[in-house]
Amino acid sequence: GSGGSVDYPEAGLAIDVDAAGNAYVAGVTSSPDFPTRNALQPALAGWVDAFVAKVDATGAALDFSTYLGGSSLDYGVALRVDSSGAACVAGYSTSPDFPLSNPVQSGLAGSYDAFLSCLTASGQPLTFSTLLGGSNSDAAYGLAMDANSVYVAGLSASGDFPLKNAFQSLNTNGKISTFVTRITRYQEPLPSAPVLTFPANGAVNVSLSPTLTWNASSGAASYAVNFGSSPSPPLLATTASLAYSPGALAAGTAYYWQVAASNSAGSSSSGVFSFTSACT
């Protein structure tokens, strides 16, 4: 964007690439007009914010680009992407209102703390975001991921840095030691199953151009509509809305339909409804 100086920098500080060749970049920006797309956080919140951006494999377009930060200073300095395209970024923050989700530490504990934030492959929402630190200064500089955990490494000047199963449990406050922390990855719950509303199960004389409708499922990112003349209907379409028109139907024919709600954890399906279209 239009910012970027020694005191208020704009820099890419970490990069990773997924199996499809898309590049994920994290860093820091002071620009109020930093390029965003499908942004989790569309506006600069503090003096400088971290950013996370996904550039498509051609290098010609942003899949998403977002600020990440609170009302003070936030730096994204490490990033990794897993096999699903979900990205985790780590760094440090002086913002008491840094955006959190399912945190292991819900507030700023010192002058600045390390942070770890994980996003879905589409850039939102945050599946997990936490601060991590004690009453002095703490910063994360590296991370790695496996299927179940995120491993964060950095530096701590806090004598009360949060510990568990510690190999080394002593650090003099104000002196700097390395830390290594393993955090179990947050697993998004499955969405609830959709409830089909129209046409009702067993309905007859249904319009030859009906619109199928269903109730929203909690936690759903999209819906797969299965439709056809077989009792095990094939996939017809995927949509983010709560309605879908299958197009013109044959007259006097029995049809079957089912809707599955999906998110990053998997899918949950409704029962199979049937109806008979109107006769001409």
Short mmCIF file of C-alpha atoms in Angstrom, two decimals:
data_model
loop_
_atom_site.label_atom_id
_atom_site.label_comp_id
_atom_site.label_asym_id
_atom_site.label_seq_id
_atom_site.Cartn_x
_atom_site.Cartn_y
_atom_site.Cartn_z
CA GLY A 1 0.00 0.00 0.00
CA SER A 2 0.99 3.65 0.40
CA GLY A 3 2.71 3.17 3.78
CA GLY A 4 6.02 1.67 4.77
CA SER A 5 8.89 3.30 6.64
CA VAL A 6 11.55 2.33 9.17
CA ASP A 7 9.22 3.06 12.10
CA TYR A 8 6.03 1.89 10.36
CA PRO A 9 7.17 -0.91 8.06
CA GLU A 10 5.56 -2.89 5.27
CA ALA A 11 7.30 -6.19 4.63
CA GLY A 12 6.70 -9.82 3.75
CA LEU A 13 8.37 -11.89 6.47
CA ALA A 14 7.19 -15.47 5.86
CA ILE A 15 6.04 -17.61 2.94
CA ASP A 16 4.81 -21.12 2.27
CA VAL A 17 3.36 -22.92 -0.77
CA ASP A 18 0.58 -25.51 -0.93
CA ALA A 19 0.40 -28.60 -3.15
CA ALA A 20 -1.41 -26.65 -5.89
CA GLY A 21 1.31 -24.00 -6.07
CA ASN A 22 -0.59 -21.23 -4.29
CA ALA A 23 1.71 -19.00 -2.22
CA TYR A 24 0.76 -17.84 1.27
CA VAL A 25 2.56 -14.77 2.60
CA ALA A 26 2.58 -13.19 6.07
CA GLY A 27 4.19 -10.00 7.25
CA VAL A 28 3.49 -6.53 8.54
CA THR A 29 1.94 -3.40 7.04
CA SER A 30 1.26 0.17 8.09
CA SER A 31 -0.77 0.96 4.95
CA PRO A 32 -4.47 1.84 5.31
CA ASP A 33 -4.85 0.90 1.62
CA PHE A 34 -3.04 -2.45 1.70
CA PRO A 35 -4.67 -4.63 -1.02
CA THR A 36 -7.34 -6.87 0.51
CA ARG A 37 -9.67 -9.50 -0.92
CA ASN A 38 -12.20 -11.75 0.84
CA ALA A 39 -10.72 -10.28 4.01
CA LEU A 40 -11.24 -11.59 7.51
CA GLN A 41 -10.26 -8.08 8.67
CA PRO A 42 -10.68 -5.52 5.88
CA ALA A 43 -9.22 -2.44 7.63
CA LEU A 44 -6.01 -1.45 9.42
CA ALA A 45 -6.77 -1.57 13.15
CA GLY A 46 -3.57 -0.17 14.71
CA TRP A 47 -0.30 1.54 13.88
CA VAL A 48 0.92 -1.57 12.11
CA ASP A 49 -0.92 -4.87 11.61
CA ALA A 50 0.14 -8.30 10.54
CA PHE A 51 -1.20 -9.42 7.17
CA VAL A 52 -1.88 -12.81 5.58
CA ALA A 53 -2.35 -13.16 1.82
CA LYS A 54 -2.84 -16.07 -0.57
CA VAL A 55 -1.58 -15.58 -4.12
CA ASP A 56 -2.84 -18.04 -6.75
CA ALA A 57 -0.47 -20.40 -8.53
CA THR A 58 -0.21 -18.12 -11.59
CA GLY A 59 0.93 -15.20 -9.44
CA ALA A 60 -1.70 -13.04 -11.12
CA ALA A 61 -4.47 -12.85 -8.51
CA LEU A 62 -5.15 -12.76 -4.79
CA ASP A 63 -7.40 -15.55 -3.49
CA PHE A 64 -7.57 -13.71 -0.20
CA SER A 65 -5.67 -10.96 1.59
CA THR A 66 -6.41 -9.68 5.07
CA TYR A 67 -5.10 -7.56 7.89
CA LEU A 68 -4.66 -9.35 11.23
CA GLY A 69 -4.24 -7.25 14.35
CA GLY A 70 -5.56 -4.98 17.06
CA SER A 71 -5.18 -1.34 18.04
CA SER A 72 -1.40 -1.29 18.57
CA LEU A 73 1.51 -3.16 16.90
CA ASP A 74 1.26 -6.67 15.39
CA TYR A 75 3.91 -8.52 13.37
CA GLY A 76 3.39 -11.78 11.45
CA VAL A 77 6.81 -13.44 11.14
CA ALA A 78 6.21 -17.18 10.58
CA LEU A 79 3.69 -19.09 8.46
CA ARG A 80 2.93 -22.67 7.48
CA VAL A 81 0.19 -24.27 5.36
CA ASP A 82 -1.22 -27.78 5.87
CA SER A 83 -2.44 -30.29 3.27
CA SER A 84 -5.97 -28.81 3.30
CA GLY A 85 -4.71 -25.30 2.53
CA ALA A 86 -5.35 -24.01 6.05
CA ALA A 87 -2.68 -21.51 7.11
CA CYS A 88 -1.29 -20.74 10.56
CA VAL A 89 0.71 -17.58 11.24
CA ALA A 90 2.77 -16.69 14.32
CA GLY A 91 4.41 -13.50 15.50
CA TYR A 92 4.05 -10.97 18.28
CA SER A 93 1.55 -8.35 19.36
CA THR A 94 1.28 -5.34 21.67
CA SER A 95 -2.49 -5.12 21.09
CA PRO A 96 -4.78 -5.87 24.07
CA ASP A 97 -7.59 -6.42 21.56
CA PHE A 98 -5.77 -8.78 19.20
CA PRO A 99 -8.43 -10.96 17.45
CA LEU A 100 -8.87 -14.28 19.28
CA SER A 101 -10.75 -17.53 18.66
CA ASN A 102 -10.80 -20.51 21.04
CA PRO A 103 -7.68 -19.09 22.76
CA VAL A 104 -5.46 -20.81 25.32
CA GLN A 105 -4.62 -17.31 26.64
CA SER A 106 -7.36 -14.74 26.33
CA GLY A 107 -5.49 -11.48 27.01
CA LEU A 108 -2.20 -9.64 26.68
CA ALA A 109 -0.03 -10.58 29.67
CA GLY A 110 3.06 -8.40 29.15
CA SER A 111 4.40 -5.51 27.11
CA TYR A 112 4.09 -7.75 24.07
CA ASP A 113 3.16 -11.41 23.65
CA ALA A 114 3.59 -14.07 21.02
CA PHE A 115 0.51 -14.98 19.00
CA LEU A 116 -0.63 -17.94 16.93
CA SER A 117 -3.57 -17.63 14.52
CA CYS A 118 -4.97 -20.23 12.10
CA LEU A 119 -7.29 -19.54 9.15
CA THR A 120 -9.21 -21.78 6.78
CA ALA A 121 -8.10 -22.24 3.15
CA SER A 122 -10.51 -19.45 2.12
CA GLY A 123 -8.94 -17.02 4.60
CA GLN A 124 -11.82 -16.96 7.04
CA PRO A 125 -12.93 -17.55 9.64
CA LEU A 126 -10.23 -17.88 12.28
CA THR A 127 -10.38 -21.47 13.48
CA PHE A 128 -7.95 -20.71 16.29
CA SER A 129 -6.17 -17.59 17.55
CA THR A 130 -4.38 -17.05 20.85
CA LEU A 131 -1.86 -14.85 22.60
CA LEU A 132 0.97 -16.59 24.44
CA GLY A 133 3.29 -15.01 26.98
CA GLY A 134 4.08 -13.84 30.49
CA SER A 135 4.42 -10.49 32.21
CA ASN A 136 7.47 -9.30 30.24
CA SER A 137 8.14 -9.61 26.48
CA ASP A 138 7.55 -12.71 24.34
CA ALA A 139 7.67 -13.24 20.58
CA ALA A 140 7.18 -16.19 18.23
CA TYR A 141 9.59 -16.50 15.29
CA GLY A 142 8.97 -19.98 13.89
CA LEU A 143 6.30 -22.64 13.61
CA ALA A 144 5.66 -26.09 12.21
CA MET A 145 2.53 -28.21 11.89
CA ASP A 146 1.51 -31.83 11.82
CA ALA A 147 -1.97 -33.32 11.53
CA ASN A 148 -2.86 -32.66 15.16
CA SER A 149 -0.58 -29.94 16.53
CA VAL A 150 1.12 -26.63 15.89
CA TYR A 151 4.65 -26.17 17.24
CA VAL A 152 5.74 -22.59 18.00
CA ALA A 153 9.27 -21.41 18.81
CA GLY A 154 10.45 -18.00 19.89
CA LEU A 155 12.04 -15.87 22.60
CA SER A 156 10.78 -15.00 26.08
CA ALA A 157 11.94 -12.49 28.69
CA SER A 158 9.15 -13.53 31.08
CA GLY A 159 9.86 -15.39 34.29
CA ASP A 160 6.24 -16.52 34.29
CA PHE A 161 5.89 -17.70 30.69
CA PRO A 162 3.07 -20.32 30.64
CA LEU A 163 4.57 -23.81 30.97
CA LYS A 164 3.32 -27.38 30.83
CA ASN A 165 5.40 -30.60 30.90
CA ALA A 166 8.44 -28.30 30.81
CA PHE A 167 11.95 -29.55 30.11
CA GLN A 168 13.28 -26.28 31.63
CA SER A 169 11.02 -24.49 34.09
CA LEU A 170 13.19 -21.56 35.20
CA ASN A 171 13.81 -18.25 33.45
CA THR A 172 14.94 -15.07 35.23
CA ASN A 173 12.51 -12.26 34.45
CA GLY A 174 14.10 -9.83 32.02
CA LYS A 175 16.62 -12.39 30.74
CA ILE A 176 15.97 -13.95 27.36
CA SER A 177 15.45 -17.66 26.78
CA THR A 178 14.13 -19.68 23.88
CA PHE A 179 10.71 -21.27 24.22
CA VAL A 180 9.09 -24.15 22.35
CA THR A 181 5.34 -24.73 22.70
CA ARG A 182 3.10 -27.42 21.25
CA ILE A 183 -0.61 -26.55 20.91
CA THR A 184 -3.22 -29.11 19.91
CA ARG A 185 -4.98 -27.89 16.79
CA TYR A 186 -8.56 -26.80 17.15
CA GLN A 187 -10.91 -29.12 15.27
CA GLU A 188 -14.01 -27.43 13.91
CA PRO A 189 -17.16 -29.38 14.85
CA LEU A 190 -19.28 -30.95 12.13
CA PRO A 191 -22.21 -28.81 10.97
CA SER A 192 -25.69 -29.81 12.01
CA ALA A 193 -27.79 -31.68 9.45
CA PRO A 194 -30.06 -29.51 7.27
CA VAL A 195 -33.84 -29.75 7.71
CA LEU A 196 -35.65 -29.94 4.35
CA THR A 197 -38.68 -27.64 4.14
CA PHE A 198 -40.06 -27.65 0.56
CA PRO A 199 -41.34 -29.69 -1.13
CA ALA A 200 -42.56 -31.68 1.84
CA ASN A 201 -41.78 -35.37 1.95
CA GLY A 202 -44.39 -37.25 -0.09
CA ALA A 203 -45.80 -34.09 -1.70
CA VAL A 204 -47.75 -34.55 -4.95
CA ASN A 205 -48.68 -32.23 -7.82
CA VAL A 206 -45.49 -30.20 -7.26
CA SER A 207 -44.68 -27.45 -9.77
CA LEU A 208 -42.63 -28.51 -12.78
CA SER A 209 -40.15 -25.71 -11.88
CA PRO A 210 -39.85 -25.99 -8.10
CA THR A 211 -37.37 -24.31 -5.78
CA LEU A 212 -36.01 -26.67 -3.14
CA THR A 213 -35.58 -25.05 0.29
CA TRP A 214 -34.10 -26.08 3.63
CA ASN A 215 -33.25 -24.58 7.02
CA ALA A 216 -29.76 -23.31 7.85
CA SER A 217 -27.30 -25.68 9.54
CA SER A 218 -25.13 -24.32 12.34
CA GLY A 219 -21.48 -24.26 11.30
CA ALA A 220 -22.16 -24.91 7.60
CA ALA A 221 -19.89 -23.33 4.98
CA SER A 222 -21.75 -24.77 1.96
CA TYR A 223 -24.55 -27.17 0.97
CA ALA A 224 -24.44 -30.07 -1.48
CA VAL A 225 -27.79 -30.69 -3.20
CA ASN A 226 -28.45 -34.27 -4.33
CA PHE A 227 -31.38 -34.66 -6.70
CA GLY A 228 -32.77 -37.16 -9.19
CA SER A 229 -35.26 -39.91 -9.96
CA SER A 230 -33.29 -42.53 -7.99
CA PRO A 231 -33.90 -43.17 -4.26
CA SER A 232 -30.16 -42.52 -3.89
CA PRO A 233 -30.03 -39.17 -5.72
CA PRO A 234 -26.72 -38.02 -7.28
CA LEU A 235 -25.03 -34.69 -6.58
CA LEU A 236 -26.65 -31.89 -8.54
CA ALA A 237 -24.97 -28.72 -7.24
CA THR A 238 -23.11 -27.05 -4.37
CA THR A 239 -24.35 -23.72 -3.03
CA ALA A 240 -23.97 -21.37 -0.09
CA SER A 241 -27.67 -20.42 -0.12
CA LEU A 242 -30.68 -22.14 1.44
CA ALA A 243 -32.54 -22.71 -1.82
CA TYR A 244 -31.87 -24.26 -5.20
CA SER A 245 -33.89 -24.77 -8.38
CA PRO A 246 -33.22 -28.06 -10.21
CA GLY A 247 -34.71 -26.69 -13.43
CA ALA A 248 -37.63 -28.00 -15.50
CA LEU A 249 -38.94 -31.41 -14.38
CA ALA A 250 -40.74 -34.17 -16.25
CA ALA A 251 -44.47 -34.30 -15.55
CA GLY A 252 -45.96 -36.94 -13.25
CA THR A 253 -42.54 -38.21 -12.10
CA ALA A 254 -41.24 -39.18 -8.66
CA TYR A 255 -38.12 -37.27 -7.58
CA TYR A 256 -35.82 -37.70 -4.60
CA TRP A 257 -33.63 -35.08 -2.94
CA GLN A 258 -31.20 -34.68 -0.07
CA VAL A 259 -28.98 -31.85 1.20
CA ALA A 260 -25.63 -32.18 2.99
CA ALA A 261 -24.08 -29.32 5.01
CA SER A 262 -20.28 -29.13 4.89
CA ASN A 263 -17.36 -27.34 6.54
CA SER A 264 -13.67 -28.07 7.05
CA ALA A 265 -14.49 -30.88 9.52
CA GLY A 266 -16.76 -32.83 7.13
CA SER A 267 -20.45 -32.99 6.27
CA SER A 268 -23.83 -33.90 7.77
CA SER A 269 -26.76 -34.98 5.59
CA SER A 270 -30.51 -34.59 5.82
CA GLY A 271 -32.84 -37.49 5.20
CA VAL A 272 -33.96 -38.26 1.63
CA PHE A 273 -37.28 -36.64 0.71
CA SER A 274 -39.44 -37.59 -2.27
CA PHE A 275 -42.17 -35.79 -4.18
CA THR A 276 -44.14 -36.25 -7.40
CA SER A 277 -44.29 -33.54 -10.04
CA ALA A 278 -47.60 -32.31 -11.46
CA CYS A 279 -49.23 -34.03 -14.40
CA THR A 280 -49.82 -32.05 -17.57
#
